[in-house]
Tab-separated table of C-alpha atoms and ligand atoms in Angstrom:
chain	number	residue	atom	x	y	z
V	5	MET	CA	1.984	22.297	-22.746
V	6	PRO	CA	0.575	21.364	-19.534
V	7	TYR	CA	3.691	20.601	-19.162
V	8	HIS	CA	4.923	22.743	-15.086
V	9	LEU	CA	8.495	23.232	-14.471
V	10	PHE	CA	9.113	24.342	-10.681
V	11	LYS	CA	11.481	26.285	-9.654
V	12	CYS	CA	13.516	24.334	-7.298
V	13	SER	CA	14.363	22.191	-10.102
V	14	GLU	CA	14.620	24.391	-13.432
V	15	CYS	CA	18.470	22.866	-12.744
V	16	ILE	CA	16.982	19.578	-14.310
V	17	PRO	CA	15.358	20.128	-17.041
V	18	GLU	CA	14.776	16.605	-17.604
V	19	ARG	CA	11.833	17.333	-14.563
V	20	GLU	CA	9.526	18.895	-16.500
V	21	GLN	CA	7.795	16.205	-17.617
V	22	HIS	CA	7.279	14.831	-14.999
V	23	ALA	CA	4.805	17.493	-13.269
V	24	VAL	CA	1.922	18.923	-15.529
V	25	VAL	CA	-1.230	20.971	-14.291
V	26	LYS	CA	-4.416	19.932	-15.435
V	27	GLY	CA	-5.587	22.308	-18.491
V	28	GLU	CA	-9.429	22.704	-19.437
V	29	GLY	CA	-10.791	20.171	-21.226
V	30	GLU	CA	-7.132	18.788	-22.044
V	31	ASP	CA	-7.675	15.658	-23.294
V	32	LEU	CA	-4.664	12.545	-21.977
V	33	THR	CA	-2.094	12.296	-24.413
V	34	SER	CA	-1.487	16.005	-24.181
V	35	CYS	CA	-1.088	16.202	-20.295
V	36	LEU	CA	0.226	12.844	-18.848
V	37	PRO	CA	3.581	13.258	-16.351
V	38	LEU	CA	5.775	10.523	-17.832
V	39	GLY	CA	5.803	7.306	-15.146
V	40	TYR	CA	7.910	5.070	-14.435
V	41	LEU	CA	10.736	5.563	-15.671
V	42	ASN	CA	14.462	6.005	-13.077
V	43	THR	CA	14.507	8.072	-11.460
V	44	ILE	CA	16.467	11.775	-12.908
V	45	PRO	CA	19.844	12.088	-11.596
V	46	GLY	CA	20.373	15.125	-9.198
V	47	THR	CA	16.839	14.955	-7.409
V	48	ILE	CA	16.382	13.350	-4.702
V	49	SER	CA	14.118	10.626	-5.118
V	50	GLU	CA	11.352	9.817	-1.904
V	51	ARG	CA	10.698	6.083	-3.505
V	52	GLY	CA	11.587	3.298	-2.726
V	53	CYS	CA	13.708	0.421	-3.736
V	54	ALA	CA	12.740	-3.171	-5.625
V	55	PHE	CA	13.744	-4.897	-2.699
V	56	CYS	CA	11.499	-2.453	-0.147
V	57	GLY	CA	8.398	-3.532	-2.764
V	58	ALA	CA	9.315	-6.835	-2.813
V	59	LYS	CA	9.794	-7.844	0.745
V	60	HIS	CA	8.653	-5.447	2.633
V	61	VAL	CA	4.820	-4.049	1.404
V	62	ILE	CA	3.676	-7.531	-0.600
V	63	GLY	CA	5.984	-9.687	1.683
V	64	THR	CA	5.753	-9.884	5.115
V	65	PRO	CA	2.453	-8.945	5.707
V	66	MET	CA	2.221	-13.105	5.593
V	67	LYS	CA	2.017	-13.818	8.946
V	68	ASP	CA	3.057	-17.818	9.614
V	69	VAL	CA	5.796	-16.504	8.009
V	70	ILE	CA	9.734	-16.125	9.184
V	71	HIS	CA	11.150	-13.673	6.657
V	72	LEU	CA	14.502	-13.735	6.187
V	73	CYS	CA	16.657	-11.289	4.903
V	74	HIS	CA	19.965	-12.442	2.981
V	75	GLY	CA	21.956	-9.481	3.075
V	76	PRO	CA	22.974	-6.599	5.743
V	77	VAL	CA	20.905	-5.938	9.220
V	78	GLY	CA	20.601	-3.281	8.251
V	79	CYS	CA	17.444	-4.418	5.217
V	80	THR	CA	15.337	-5.733	8.356
V	81	TYR	CA	14.253	-1.238	8.762
V	82	ASP	CA	11.441	-1.729	8.714
V	83	THR	CA	9.742	-3.370	11.052
V	84	TRP	CA	6.333	-3.215	14.168
V	85	GLN	CA	6.231	0.957	13.830
V	86	THR	CA	7.336	1.670	10.430
V	87	LYS	CA	4.615	-1.150	8.855
V	88	ARG	CA	0.914	-1.263	10.366
V	89	TYR	CA	0.447	-4.724	8.328
V	90	ILE	CA	-1.397	-6.357	11.418
V	91	SER	CA	-2.131	-9.632	11.593
V	92	ASP	CA	-4.273	-12.012	13.566
V	93	ASP	CA	-1.757	-14.384	15.565
V	94	GLY	CA	-0.120	-12.124	17.484
V	95	ASN	CA	1.276	-10.514	14.945
V	96	PHE	CA	4.460	-12.641	14.470
V	97	GLN	CA	5.274	-10.682	11.246
V	98	LEU	CA	6.150	-7.753	12.491
V	99	LYS	CA	7.349	-8.573	15.680
V	100	TYR	CA	10.140	-10.541	15.188
V	101	THR	CA	12.666	-9.622	11.074
V	102	PHE	CA	15.607	-12.122	10.988
V	103	ALA	CA	18.547	-11.163	8.276
V	104	SER	CA	21.931	-13.717	7.740
V	105	ASP	CA	23.686	-10.312	9.036
V	106	MET	CA	26.508	-9.781	5.764
V	107	LYS	CA	29.380	-8.455	6.789
V	108	GLU	CA	32.410	-7.589	4.258
V	109	LYS	CA	34.247	-10.852	4.706
V	110	HIS	CA	31.364	-12.393	3.348
V	111	VAL	CA	31.002	-10.708	0.467
V	112	VAL	CA	34.528	-11.391	-0.187
V	113	PHE	CA	34.182	-14.382	0.805
V	114	GLY	CA	30.482	-16.085	-0.181
V	115	ALA	CA	27.704	-16.053	2.551
V	116	GLU	CA	26.073	-18.919	2.023
V	117	ASP	CA	27.199	-20.586	4.722
V	118	GLN	CA	26.233	-18.276	6.472
V	119	LEU	CA	22.330	-17.984	5.257
V	120	ARG	CA	22.523	-21.821	5.934
V	121	ASN	CA	22.916	-21.306	9.813
V	122	SER	CA	21.178	-18.257	9.718
V	123	ILE	CA	17.678	-20.497	8.599
V	124	LYS	CA	18.672	-23.509	10.466
V	125	GLU	CA	19.069	-21.635	13.319
V	126	ALA	CA	15.989	-19.148	13.304
V	127	PHE	CA	13.631	-22.399	12.492
V	128	ARG	CA	15.274	-23.608	16.059
V	129	ALA	CA	14.863	-20.576	17.056
V	130	PHE	CA	10.342	-20.730	16.100
V	131	PRO	CA	10.079	-24.586	16.414
V	132	HIS	CA	6.031	-23.751	15.485
V	133	ILE	CA	6.472	-22.688	12.377
V	134	LYS	CA	7.688	-24.457	9.172
V	135	ARG	CA	7.404	-21.787	6.331
V	136	MET	CA	10.206	-19.378	5.175
V	137	THR	CA	10.590	-16.277	2.990
V	138	ILE	CA	14.157	-15.596	1.935
V	139	TYR	CA	14.398	-12.077	0.051
V	140	GLN	CA	17.070	-11.506	-1.642
V	141	THR	CA	18.913	-7.688	-0.974
V	142	CYS	CA	21.991	-5.505	-3.581
V	143	ALA	CA	25.218	-7.536	-1.459
V	144	SER	CA	24.264	-10.731	-2.099
V	145	ALA	CA	23.283	-10.849	-4.901
V	146	LEU	CA	25.883	-9.177	-6.358
V	147	ILE	CA	28.210	-12.080	-5.022
V	148	GLY	CA	25.457	-14.280	-6.439
V	149	ASP	CA	25.133	-16.739	-4.279
V	150	ASP	CA	22.523	-19.710	-5.021
V	151	MET	CA	19.920	-18.625	-2.530
V	152	ASN	CA	16.969	-20.570	-5.370
V	153	ALA	CA	19.739	-24.448	-4.452
V	154	LEU	CA	20.480	-23.834	-0.853
V	155	ALA	CA	16.856	-23.261	-0.208
V	156	GLN	CA	16.397	-26.556	-1.533
V	157	GLU	CA	18.544	-28.434	0.016
V	158	ILE	CA	17.199	-26.478	3.421
V	159	MET	CA	14.107	-28.269	2.124
V	160	ASP	CA	15.478	-31.983	1.646
V	161	GLU	CA	17.439	-32.346	4.583
V	162	MET	CA	14.088	-30.640	6.601
V	163	PRO	CA	10.686	-32.400	4.495
V	164	ASP	CA	8.137	-30.968	7.536
V	165	VAL	CA	9.884	-26.501	6.181
V	166	ASP	CA	8.694	-25.000	3.146
V	167	ILE	CA	10.873	-22.322	1.626
V	168	PHE	CA	10.144	-19.715	-0.688
V	169	VAL	CA	12.951	-17.575	-2.345
V	170	CYS	CA	12.218	-13.745	-3.493
V	171	ASN	CA	14.959	-12.843	-5.903
V	172	SER	CA	14.120	-8.582	-6.040
V	173	PRO	CA	17.801	-6.943	-5.434
V	174	GLY	CA	17.061	-3.207	-4.485
V	175	PHE	CA	18.594	-2.452	-7.491
V	176	ALA	CA	15.958	-4.518	-9.444
V	177	GLY	CA	13.746	-1.366	-11.202
V	178	PRO	CA	13.689	1.758	-11.177
V	179	SER	CA	11.205	1.482	-7.365
V	180	GLN	CA	9.083	-0.567	-5.429
V	181	SER	CA	7.357	-1.277	-7.110
V	182	GLY	CA	9.742	-3.195	-10.150
V	183	GLY	CA	9.623	-5.592	-6.786
V	184	HIS	CA	5.756	-5.727	-6.788
V	185	HIS	CA	6.174	-7.939	-10.271
V	186	LYS	CA	8.941	-9.317	-9.092
V	187	ILE	CA	7.421	-10.755	-6.298
V	188	ASN	CA	4.221	-11.770	-8.488
V	189	ILE	CA	6.051	-13.182	-10.977
V	190	ALA	CA	7.718	-16.207	-8.196
V	191	TRP	CA	5.136	-16.623	-6.565
V	192	ILE	CA	3.431	-17.352	-8.912
V	193	ASN	CA	6.552	-19.425	-10.682
V	194	GLN	CA	7.066	-21.467	-7.231
V	195	LYS	CA	4.333	-21.725	-4.889
V	196	VAL	CA	0.864	-21.506	-6.598
V	197	GLY	CA	-0.524	-25.428	-7.430
V	198	THR	CA	2.089	-26.454	-4.810
V	199	PHE	CA	-0.550	-26.882	-1.959
V	200	GLU	CA	-4.630	-28.367	-1.627
V	201	PRO	CA	-6.833	-26.636	-0.495
V	202	GLU	CA	-10.216	-27.702	1.728
V	203	ILE	CA	-12.641	-25.987	-0.424
V	204	LYS	CA	-16.334	-25.477	1.926
V	205	SER	CA	-18.517	-23.257	-0.355
V	206	ARG	CA	-19.865	-22.353	-3.777
V	207	TYR	CA	-18.389	-19.560	-4.028
V	208	VAL	CA	-14.663	-19.537	-4.051
V	209	ILE	CA	-12.521	-15.987	-4.524
V	210	ASN	CA	-8.543	-15.313	-3.989
V	211	TYR	CA	-8.812	-11.361	-2.684
V	212	VAL	CA	-5.765	-9.836	-4.329
V	213	GLY	CA	-3.849	-6.762	-3.239
V	214	ASP	CA	-4.706	-5.397	-0.440
V	215	TYR	CA	-1.772	-5.812	3.107
V	216	ASN	CA	-4.168	-5.183	5.650
V	217	ILE	CA	-3.146	-1.977	7.087
V	218	GLN	CA	-4.665	-1.388	10.717
V	219	GLY	CA	-7.030	-4.257	9.319
V	220	ASP	CA	-8.401	-3.160	6.651
V	221	VAL	CA	-8.571	-7.216	5.252
V	222	GLU	CA	-10.633	-8.127	8.513
V	223	VAL	CA	-13.156	-5.545	7.180
V	224	MET	CA	-13.261	-6.503	3.510
V	225	CYS	CA	-13.591	-10.698	4.027
V	226	ASP	CA	-16.158	-10.114	6.278
V	227	TYR	CA	-18.126	-8.194	3.647
V	228	PHE	CA	-17.359	-11.561	1.592
V	229	ARG	CA	-17.876	-14.172	4.614
V	230	ARG	CA	-21.467	-12.828	4.871
V	231	MET	CA	-21.926	-13.256	1.617
V	232	GLY	CA	-21.702	-17.103	1.480
V	233	ILE	CA	-18.200	-17.124	-0.642
V	234	GLN	CA	-15.644	-18.299	0.742
V	235	VAL	CA	-12.317	-16.132	1.383
V	236	LEU	CA	-9.186	-19.186	-0.379
V	237	SER	CA	-6.263	-16.341	0.409
V	238	VAL	CA	-5.395	-13.141	1.061
V	239	PHE	CA	-2.311	-12.126	-0.728
V	240	THR	CA	-1.097	-10.961	1.076
V	241	GLY	CA	-2.224	-9.306	3.999
V	242	ASN	CA	-3.012	-11.716	7.215
V	243	GLY	CA	-1.977	-14.444	4.672
V	244	ARG	CA	-1.431	-18.015	5.258
V	245	TYR	CA	1.555	-19.876	3.495
V	246	ASP	CA	-0.435	-22.801	2.565
V	247	ASP	CA	-3.805	-20.766	1.308
V	248	LEU	CA	-1.381	-19.243	-1.374
V	249	ARG	CA	-0.090	-22.184	-2.955
V	250	SER	CA	-3.421	-23.128	-3.495
V	251	MET	CA	-4.528	-20.221	-4.665
V	252	HIS	CA	-5.505	-21.933	-8.366
V	253	ARG	CA	-8.221	-23.540	-7.306
V	254	ALA	CA	-10.244	-19.981	-6.851
V	255	GLN	CA	-13.041	-18.951	-8.900
V	256	LEU	CA	-12.104	-15.424	-9.522
V	257	ASN	CA	-9.126	-12.981	-7.995
V	258	VAL	CA	-10.544	-10.540	-5.813
V	259	LEU	CA	-8.484	-7.513	-7.034
V	260	GLU	CA	-7.475	-4.776	-4.461
V	261	CYS	CA	-4.758	-2.717	-5.247
V	262	ALA	CA	-3.836	-3.288	-8.952
V	263	ARG	CA	-0.811	-1.807	-9.631
V	264	SER	CA	0.924	-3.694	-7.113
V	265	ALA	CA	-0.721	-7.555	-7.611
V	266	GLU	CA	-2.022	-7.527	-11.548
V	267	TYR	CA	0.490	-9.404	-12.422
V	268	ILE	CA	-0.549	-12.132	-9.930
V	269	CYS	CA	-3.903	-12.135	-11.490
V	270	ASN	CA	-2.954	-11.323	-14.525
V	271	GLU	CA	-1.090	-15.042	-14.847
V	272	LEU	CA	-3.605	-16.919	-12.601
V	273	ARG	CA	-5.672	-15.713	-15.842
V	274	VAL	CA	-3.410	-16.997	-18.446
V	275	ARG	CA	-2.547	-20.244	-16.297
V	276	TYR	CA	-5.486	-21.609	-14.472
V	277	GLY	CA	-8.043	-19.309	-16.616
V	278	ILE	CA	-9.080	-17.247	-13.117
V	279	PRO	CA	-11.137	-14.352	-13.930
V	280	ARG	CA	-9.883	-10.956	-12.202
V	281	LEU	CA	-12.515	-8.974	-11.417
V	282	ASP	CA	-11.112	-5.322	-10.412
V	283	ILE	CA	-12.661	-3.622	-7.074
V	284	ASP	CA	-12.220	-0.420	-5.018
V	285	GLY	CA	-13.019	-1.304	-1.267
V	286	PHE	CA	-12.680	2.687	-0.239
V	287	GLY	CA	-15.963	4.564	-0.181
V	288	PHE	CA	-19.514	4.095	0.015
V	289	GLU	CA	-20.057	3.627	-3.374
V	290	MET	CA	-17.248	2.070	-5.456
V	291	LEU	CA	-17.214	-0.366	-2.594
V	292	SER	CA	-21.492	-0.746	-2.359
V	293	GLU	CA	-20.438	-0.991	-7.026
V	294	SER	CA	-17.691	-4.031	-5.211
V	295	LEU	CA	-19.708	-5.826	-3.407
V	296	MET	CA	-22.670	-6.055	-6.385
V	297	LYS	CA	-19.767	-6.355	-8.669
V	298	VAL	CA	-18.508	-10.087	-7.370
V	299	ALA	CA	-22.604	-10.048	-6.182
V	300	LEU	CA	-22.796	-11.037	-10.022
V	301	PHE	CA	-19.805	-12.660	-10.403
V	302	PHE	CA	-21.985	-15.705	-8.774
V	303	GLY	CA	-25.106	-14.775	-9.043
V	304	LEU	CA	-25.502	-13.044	-5.149
V	305	GLU	CA	-27.408	-10.497	-5.143
V	306	LYS	CA	-29.757	-10.717	-2.709
V	307	GLU	CA	-27.024	-11.444	-0.115
V	308	ALA	CA	-24.536	-8.531	-1.851
V	309	GLN	CA	-27.660	-5.447	-1.330
V	310	ALA	CA	-28.697	-6.527	1.943
V	311	ILE	CA	-25.330	-6.032	3.401
V	312	ILE	CA	-25.258	-2.358	1.667
V	313	ASP	CA	-28.609	-1.101	2.911
V	314	GLU	CA	-27.073	-2.097	6.396
V	315	GLU	CA	-23.451	-1.126	6.448
V	316	THR	CA	-24.818	1.874	4.335
V	317	ALA	CA	-27.850	2.580	7.007
V	318	ARG	CA	-25.166	1.559	10.466
V	319	TRP	CA	-22.392	4.053	8.826
V	320	LYS	CA	-23.739	6.866	6.405
V	321	PRO	CA	-25.360	9.215	8.954
V	322	GLU	CA	-21.925	9.664	11.099
V	323	PHE	CA	-20.254	9.814	8.123
V	324	ASP	CA	-22.254	13.008	6.643
V	325	TRP	CA	-21.642	14.550	10.082
V	326	TYR	CA	-17.922	14.911	8.592
V	327	ALA	CA	-18.655	14.899	5.247
V	328	LYS	CA	-20.567	18.449	5.534
V	329	ARG	CA	-17.747	19.760	8.001
V	330	LEU	CA	-14.985	19.020	5.189
V	331	LYS	CA	-16.302	20.666	2.641
V	332	GLY	CA	-14.069	22.339	0.084
V	333	VAL	CA	-11.129	21.667	2.099
V	334	LYS	CA	-7.913	21.776	-0.336
V	335	VAL	CA	-5.957	17.991	-0.349
V	336	CYS	CA	-2.780	17.109	-1.632
V	337	LEU	CA	-3.339	13.623	-2.508
V	338	TRP	CA	0.793	13.018	-2.490
V	339	PRO	CA	0.427	8.296	-1.953
V	340	GLY	CA	3.001	6.009	-3.545
V	341	GLY	CA	0.809	4.277	-6.378
V	342	SER	CA	-2.914	3.761	-6.389
V	343	LYS	CA	-4.231	5.322	-3.590
V	344	LEU	CA	-4.278	8.404	-6.698
V	345	TRP	CA	-7.240	7.007	-8.582
V	346	HIS	CA	-8.814	4.539	-5.393
V	347	TRP	CA	-9.577	8.438	-4.223
V	348	ALA	CA	-8.932	11.528	-6.172
V	349	HIS	CA	-12.330	11.523	-6.927
V	350	ILE	CA	-14.471	9.558	-4.482
V	351	ILE	CA	-13.356	11.969	-1.380
V	352	GLU	CA	-14.497	14.921	-3.547
V	353	LYS	CA	-17.886	14.130	-4.402
V	354	GLU	CA	-18.602	11.835	-0.893
V	355	MET	CA	-16.556	14.604	1.458
V	356	GLY	CA	-16.531	17.271	-0.904
V	357	LEU	CA	-13.094	17.689	-0.618
V	358	ASP	CA	-11.143	20.142	-2.603
V	359	VAL	CA	-8.271	18.067	-4.526
V	360	VAL	CA	-5.556	21.106	-5.856
V	361	SER	CA	-2.388	18.559	-6.977
V	362	ILE	CA	-1.582	14.265	-7.474
V	363	TYR	CA	1.092	13.166	-6.912
V	364	SER	CA	2.183	9.374	-7.250
V	365	LYS	CA	6.616	8.349	-6.205
V	366	PHE	CA	6.399	5.070	-8.707
V	367	GLY	CA	3.011	4.704	-9.681
V	368	HIS	CA	3.078	3.627	-14.182
V	369	GLN	CA	1.287	6.164	-16.861
V	370	GLY	CA	-0.743	3.995	-16.306
V	371	ASP	CA	-2.413	5.058	-12.878
V	372	PHE	CA	-1.355	8.748	-13.806
V	373	GLU	CA	-4.239	8.251	-16.348
V	374	LYS	CA	-6.533	7.209	-14.477
V	375	GLY	CA	-6.003	9.289	-11.544
V	376	VAL	CA	-6.006	12.779	-13.643
V	377	ALA	CA	-8.372	11.695	-15.700
V	378	ARG	CA	-10.515	12.143	-11.992
V	379	VAL	CA	-9.287	14.490	-10.510
V	380	LYS	CA	-10.413	19.452	-12.529
V	381	PRO	CA	-8.495	21.452	-14.650
V	382	GLY	CA	-5.963	22.773	-12.685
V	383	THR	CA	-5.183	20.476	-10.417
V	384	LEU	CA	-0.952	19.690	-10.354
V	385	ALA	CA	-0.302	15.962	-11.208
V	386	ILE	CA	4.293	14.736	-10.404
V	387	ASP	CA	5.461	12.182	-10.882
V	388	ASP	CA	8.936	11.073	-8.448
V	389	PRO	CA	8.897	13.742	-6.593
V	390	ASN	CA	11.375	15.187	-4.682
V	391	GLU	CA	11.306	17.710	-1.194
V	392	LEU	CA	11.780	21.054	-2.930
V	393	GLU	CA	9.270	20.272	-5.003
V	394	GLY	CA	6.831	19.434	-2.856
V	395	LEU	CA	7.514	22.860	-0.984
V	396	GLU	CA	7.251	24.289	-3.643
V	397	ALA	CA	3.542	23.243	-4.503
V	398	MET	CA	2.572	22.894	-1.069
V	399	GLU	CA	3.433	27.645	-1.091
V	400	ASP	CA	1.707	27.438	-4.276
V	401	TRP	CA	-1.232	25.335	-4.453
V	402	LYS	CA	-1.537	25.835	-0.606
V	403	PRO	CA	-3.505	23.367	0.360
V	404	ASP	CA	-5.163	22.767	3.788
V	405	ILE	CA	-4.056	19.158	3.762
V	406	ILE	CA	-1.650	16.181	1.867
V	407	PHE	CA	-2.222	12.859	2.488
V	408	THR	CA	1.152	10.850	2.302
V	409	GLY	CA	3.454	9.793	3.646
V	410	VAL	CA	6.548	10.142	7.139
V	411	ARG	CA	8.856	11.627	5.399
V	412	PRO	CA	6.624	14.149	3.186
V	413	GLY	CA	4.545	13.921	5.871
V	414	GLU	CA	7.217	16.060	8.882
V	415	VAL	CA	8.599	18.549	5.694
V	416	ALA	CA	4.293	19.725	6.031
V	417	LYS	CA	4.218	19.901	9.118
V	418	LYS	CA	7.401	22.336	9.112
V	419	VAL	CA	6.068	24.698	7.072
V	420	ARG	CA	2.359	24.034	9.055
V	421	VAL	CA	-0.225	22.203	6.831
V	422	PRO	CA	-1.423	19.131	8.176
V	423	TYR	CA	-0.745	15.759	7.237
V	424	LEU	CA	-2.557	12.340	7.131
V	425	ASN	CA	-0.480	9.288	6.546
V	426	ALA	CA	-1.866	7.710	3.381
V	427	HIS	CA	0.277	4.958	3.831
V	428	ALA	CA	-0.251	3.895	7.334
V	429	TYR	CA	-3.594	4.952	7.916
V	430	HIS	CA	-3.685	7.398	10.943
V	431	ASN	CA	-6.707	5.540	13.314
V	432	GLY	CA	-8.135	3.349	10.353
V	433	PRO	CA	-9.078	0.753	9.014
V	434	TRP	CA	-9.873	2.875	6.448
V	435	LYS	CA	-11.634	0.480	3.765
V	436	GLY	CA	-14.833	-0.255	4.249
V	437	TYR	CA	-17.737	1.887	5.303
V	438	GLU	CA	-16.326	2.346	8.626
V	439	GLY	CA	-13.495	2.473	7.390
V	440	TRP	CA	-15.060	5.567	5.515
V	441	VAL	CA	-16.019	7.271	8.401
V	442	ARG	CA	-12.988	7.271	10.402
V	443	PHE	CA	-10.874	8.922	7.632
V	444	ALA	CA	-13.358	11.079	7.285
V	445	ARG	CA	-12.858	11.496	11.239
V	446	ASP	CA	-8.910	11.829	10.986
V	447	ILE	CA	-9.558	14.279	7.842
V	448	TYR	CA	-11.539	16.131	10.264
V	449	ASN	CA	-9.495	15.584	13.823
V	450	ALA	CA	-6.793	16.801	11.248
V	451	VAL	CA	-7.431	19.484	9.208
V	452	TYR	CA	-9.429	21.171	12.721
V	453	SER	CA	-6.906	20.509	15.168
V	454	PRO	CA	-5.213	23.642	16.195
V	455	ILE	CA	-1.881	22.555	16.724
V	456	HIS	CA	-0.885	24.132	13.435
V	457	GLN	CA	-1.200	27.711	14.889
V	458	LEU	CA	-0.380	27.280	18.138
V	459	SER	CA	3.120	25.811	16.984
V	460	GLY	CA	3.691	29.152	15.371
V	461	ILE	CA	2.869	31.129	17.725
V	462	ASP	CA	6.583	32.034	19.996
V	463	ILE	CA	5.421	32.109	23.504
V	464	SER	CA	9.012	33.285	24.485
V	465	LYS	CA	8.049	36.603	23.290
V	466	ASP	CA	6.358	39.462	26.301
V	467	ASP	CA	3.644	39.638	23.951
V	468	PHE	CA	2.465	35.842	23.161
V	469	PRO	CA	-1.549	36.757	22.726
V	470	LEU	CA	-3.840	35.229	25.002
V	471	ASP	CA	-6.734	33.908	22.435
V	472	CYS	CA	-4.492	32.789	20.122
V	473	GLY	CA	-7.323	32.635	16.656
V	474	PHE	CA	-7.165	29.774	15.800
V	475	MET	CA	-9.854	28.334	13.744
V	476	THR	CA	-11.738	26.970	16.360
V	477	GLN	CA	-14.185	24.092	15.863
V	478	LYS	CA	-17.395	24.229	14.043
W	171	LIG	FE1	-0.915	-0.664	-3.577
W	171	LIG	FE2	-0.132	-0.252	-0.839
W	171	LIG	FE3	-0.733	1.649	-2.848
W	171	LIG	FE4	1.888	0.508	-3.149
W	171	LIG	FE5	3.251	1.564	-1.190
W	171	LIG	FE6	1.419	1.130	0.419
W	171	LIG	FE7	1.114	2.741	-0.853
W	171	LIG	MO1	2.761	3.175	0.698
W	171	LIG	S1	0.798	-2.561	-2.277
W	171	LIG	S2	0.216	0.662	-4.495
W	171	LIG	S3	4.084	0.175	-2.500
W	171	LIG	S4	-2.356	0.517	-2.280
W	171	LIG	S5	2.817	0.590	0.724
W	171	LIG	S6	-0.569	-0.727	0.700
W	171	LIG	S7	0.336	2.900	1.267
W	171	LIG	S8	2.637	3.381	-1.494
W	171	LIG	S9	-0.448	3.754	-2.548
């Protein structure tokens, strides 16, 4: 058995089936870690909750919308500074957060009046915004406030506003992934088909599962537009609420993050017959193949080839400069979900990095299947890791850098392993040809920065060496 039990988790033996080391000639059936199960009591999970997956990952990137939490004000925490899904209309959705501000008395006596007042107050405060999403939280779900009825009441009273209700409390799944599912289905049930768009091209797509982290969506949509394609809606980065109501009118769903948004694509296929095409915006080769796949669907191969040639010529030389200097750098690829397989082999193939470990906080077994298939023997794969396991893995697998989130990243810094923010990026966007250069540059800067060596020196000591001997720039 290739399972790996961390020393620090010996007291939680169930953890053993959540980590594997890929063996020589292992086939996937015997070396997949378990995934998408409830976190084992006693292990301190790094996962988010189902509310977070619905609101903070998928809901809030929608731009022209008041996003209101029906719950305690603390549930609104993720906002400007913690999320980086920018929009081109002044970042309204990041700058302002709204909550009905439930208190103990509301838990006892109900919070529907409080919510009604909050909705009206928010629309009054921002009269130019006519769209709203309301998110259920654990507190409001437990007391059973009927948010759908209330939203309908307000829409009847204010005919120019439209409200979407997302019932995905924190406990509605083992992780944020449960919330992705809930909001996908809620959106297609409540909103798709309720708005008719203006069709301006013979080629019309929805671009799905991209949340515009530091501008990813802008980069990708620029390629589509240059091919003559109309991007009817983006689910949901920099997306407009009414555009997303008209998703049923696209000819093709182009899906980037399958982990978080395959559900709505599958439903659009079943209900409206719109095919789903999975693509990949990371890496020169995968991006070029993706653009060509979209082009083949519409017969736009010439247009796609022109973009591929132009962008490759423009960005490849700079990329190569970094790739040469990244060869053999050992990486722990520790994101939340799909980046585990989006990046695993392409950073090895194109940048020469050496992936020694992959993990996912909430990936399903299908994600591990794709991830483990793409790494070499000897690689450690972990599902839903805890902080101590991360530390032990760094000690045993000795990465030069880890790609992960802020919390595990701060832990890595303490043991002087540089980290890059795989979620929000350092200097993104990282998608697209230009983005791939930015990613390589960020890795280069992290790996070759002397700061991690310098931080180990005790400057209070008399024998503090003036020549610190840190890695010199190549
Ligand atoms: Fe998809 Fe995402 Fe990801 Fe994800 Fe996320 Fe994210 Fe992520 Mo952070 S939707 S699965 S829930 S690509 S927020 S934009 S970076 S963990 S790997």
